[in-house]
Short mmCIF file of C-alpha atoms in Angstrom, two decimals:
data_model
loop_
_atom_site.label_atom_id
_atom_site.label_comp_id
_atom_site.label_asym_id
_atom_site.label_seq_id
_atom_site.Cartn_x
_atom_site.Cartn_y
_atom_site.Cartn_z
CA UNK A 1 -0.76 -60.97 151.73
CA UNK A 2 1.67 -61.34 148.83
CA UNK A 3 5.26 -60.19 149.26
CA UNK A 4 7.03 -58.92 146.15
CA UNK A 5 10.29 -60.83 145.57
CA UNK A 6 11.99 -57.57 144.51
CA UNK A 7 11.34 -54.67 146.91
CA UNK A 8 9.61 -51.59 145.52
CA UNK A 9 12.12 -49.13 144.07
CA UNK A 10 14.80 -51.78 143.38
CA UNK A 11 15.78 -53.63 140.22
CA UNK A 12 16.98 -57.21 139.78
CA UNK A 13 20.62 -56.10 139.94
CA UNK A 14 21.77 -53.67 142.61
CA UNK A 15 25.44 -52.63 142.52
CA UNK A 16 27.60 -52.29 145.62
CA UNK A 17 30.32 -49.68 145.97
CA UNK A 18 32.93 -50.29 148.64
CA UNK A 19 34.71 -47.13 149.73
CA UNK A 20 37.34 -45.89 152.15
CA UNK A 21 35.11 -42.84 152.78
CA UNK A 22 31.47 -43.57 152.07
CA UNK A 23 30.13 -40.18 153.28
CA UNK A 24 32.47 -38.36 150.86
CA UNK A 25 31.49 -40.78 148.07
CA UNK A 26 27.83 -40.02 148.79
CA UNK A 27 28.55 -36.28 148.61
CA UNK A 28 30.23 -36.80 145.22
CA UNK A 29 27.31 -38.87 143.89
CA UNK A 30 24.90 -36.13 144.97
CA UNK A 31 26.92 -33.38 143.26
CA UNK A 32 27.83 -35.37 140.14
CA UNK A 33 24.62 -37.27 139.43
CA UNK A 34 21.96 -35.69 141.67
CA UNK A 35 21.80 -38.94 143.64
CA UNK A 36 19.27 -39.13 146.46
CA UNK A 37 20.43 -40.31 149.91
CA UNK A 38 18.03 -43.10 150.91
CA UNK A 39 19.61 -43.80 154.27
CA UNK A 40 22.68 -45.13 155.99
CA UNK A 41 23.66 -47.18 159.01
CA UNK A 42 26.67 -45.79 160.88
CA UNK A 43 28.27 -47.42 163.92
CA UNK A 44 29.50 -45.60 167.02
CA UNK A 45 32.98 -45.20 165.42
CA UNK A 46 31.52 -43.45 162.38
CA UNK A 47 31.99 -46.44 160.06
CA UNK A 48 29.27 -46.74 157.43
CA UNK A 49 28.07 -50.34 157.53
CA UNK A 50 25.39 -49.82 154.88
CA UNK A 51 24.12 -46.92 152.78
CA UNK A 52 21.79 -46.60 149.82
CA UNK A 53 21.43 -43.93 147.17
CA UNK A 54 19.11 -43.63 144.21
CA UNK A 55 20.68 -42.48 140.95
CA UNK A 56 17.93 -41.97 138.41
CA UNK A 57 15.76 -45.05 138.72
CA UNK A 58 18.49 -47.31 140.15
CA UNK A 59 19.43 -48.04 143.73
CA UNK A 60 23.14 -48.23 144.56
CA UNK A 61 24.36 -49.64 147.86
CA UNK A 62 27.66 -48.83 149.52
CA UNK A 63 29.66 -49.27 152.69
CA UNK A 64 33.06 -48.50 154.18
CA UNK A 65 35.84 -50.98 153.40
CA UNK A 66 37.79 -52.57 156.17
CA UNK A 67 41.34 -51.17 156.38
CA UNK A 68 42.95 -54.48 155.36
CA UNK A 69 40.87 -54.85 152.18
CA UNK A 70 42.43 -53.91 148.82
CA UNK A 71 40.84 -51.11 146.78
CA UNK A 72 37.78 -52.35 144.88
CA UNK A 73 36.69 -49.69 142.41
CA UNK A 74 33.21 -49.96 140.95
CA UNK A 75 32.51 -49.67 137.24
CA UNK A 76 29.01 -48.34 136.62
CA UNK A 77 27.08 -47.50 133.45
CA UNK A 78 24.67 -44.60 133.88
CA UNK A 79 22.06 -43.91 131.23
CA UNK A 80 21.10 -40.23 131.47
CA UNK A 81 19.08 -37.70 129.49
CA UNK A 82 22.15 -35.72 128.39
CA UNK A 83 25.54 -37.45 128.53
CA UNK A 84 27.43 -34.26 127.68
CA UNK A 85 25.85 -32.23 130.51
CA UNK A 86 26.18 -35.05 133.04
CA UNK A 87 29.82 -35.63 132.06
CA UNK A 88 30.55 -31.92 132.64
CA UNK A 89 28.69 -32.02 135.97
CA UNK A 90 30.62 -35.12 137.15
CA UNK A 91 33.94 -33.45 136.30
CA UNK A 92 32.88 -30.19 137.99
CA UNK A 93 32.02 -32.20 141.11
CA UNK A 94 35.63 -33.42 141.32
CA UNK A 95 35.80 -36.30 138.85
CA UNK A 96 38.41 -36.79 136.13
CA UNK A 97 37.43 -37.23 132.51
CA UNK A 98 38.75 -40.55 131.21
CA UNK A 99 37.16 -40.12 127.77
CA UNK A 100 35.18 -37.22 126.43
CA UNK A 101 31.62 -37.92 125.30
CA UNK A 102 31.80 -39.68 121.92
CA UNK A 103 29.13 -41.24 119.73
CA UNK A 104 29.79 -44.94 119.21
CA UNK A 105 28.56 -47.30 116.51
CA UNK A 106 25.64 -48.79 118.46
CA UNK A 107 23.89 -45.42 118.84
CA UNK A 108 25.01 -44.19 122.29
CA UNK A 109 26.98 -41.10 123.19
CA UNK A 110 29.43 -42.28 125.84
CA UNK A 111 31.86 -40.47 128.11
CA UNK A 112 33.73 -41.84 131.10
CA UNK A 113 34.58 -40.19 134.39
CA UNK A 114 36.62 -41.52 137.31
CA UNK A 115 35.53 -40.14 140.67
CA UNK A 116 37.98 -39.06 143.42
CA UNK A 117 37.63 -42.55 144.98
CA UNK A 118 38.69 -44.55 141.91
CA UNK A 119 35.22 -45.58 140.67
CA UNK A 120 34.57 -45.36 136.94
CA UNK A 121 31.30 -44.25 135.36
CA UNK A 122 30.24 -44.83 131.77
CA UNK A 123 27.86 -41.90 131.21
CA UNK A 124 25.61 -42.68 128.26
CA UNK A 125 22.66 -41.37 126.27
CA UNK A 126 20.98 -43.32 123.48
CA UNK A 127 20.83 -41.04 120.44
CA UNK A 128 19.91 -43.53 117.71
CA UNK A 129 17.86 -46.73 117.69
CA UNK A 130 19.62 -48.87 115.09
CA UNK A 131 18.94 -52.19 113.46
CA UNK A 132 21.63 -54.88 113.49
CA UNK A 133 22.34 -54.07 109.84
CA UNK A 134 22.79 -50.36 110.63
CA UNK A 135 25.12 -51.19 113.53
CA UNK A 136 27.13 -53.53 111.30
CA UNK A 137 27.44 -50.79 108.69
CA UNK A 138 28.56 -48.27 111.33
CA UNK A 139 31.17 -50.73 112.67
CA UNK A 140 32.97 -50.35 109.32
CA UNK A 141 32.58 -46.56 109.07
CA UNK A 142 35.94 -44.81 109.63
CA UNK A 143 34.23 -42.24 111.91
CA UNK A 144 33.03 -44.96 114.30
CA UNK A 145 36.23 -47.00 113.99
CA UNK A 146 38.18 -43.91 115.15
CA UNK A 147 35.68 -43.33 117.98
CA UNK A 148 36.12 -46.92 119.24
CA UNK A 149 39.90 -46.67 118.98
CA UNK A 150 39.73 -43.48 121.07
CA UNK A 151 37.62 -44.96 123.87
CA UNK A 152 39.51 -48.26 123.89
CA UNK A 153 42.86 -46.48 124.17
CA UNK A 154 41.95 -44.79 127.48
CA UNK A 155 43.74 -45.77 130.65
CA UNK A 156 41.06 -46.25 133.33
CA UNK A 157 43.51 -46.17 136.22
CA UNK A 158 45.68 -43.11 135.78
#
């Protein structure tokens, strides 16, 4: 019997999110990104020691932080079918728009949302498959220069 080195349904990289309120974070992920609850381990005090959710085709793990730990916000990139619709959904679920969805020089529409727990999501949809030459040309286009200036000027933490 051969054992797969990467379990079925997982990818080589699996992000961890550490939260002060993992059940509420899981509720947000469900409402914002239609995440699927894949299970959780909760101790007799109600502390989540381990939880897993599937967002699209990726597994995300999470657990409750210890009270003495500093905040550790996660920064996650989510590729979705429709960045504009998902951005609106994440804000409607209680998130805060950090940048509106904007097309950037490499061919992605990108918007960022911070959830109520301090985590930041880059919500992206590929809209153009570009060659290196096309990307280089776009990097010098005033439209894409202004777009990069806009997204780079955002304050992630306020």
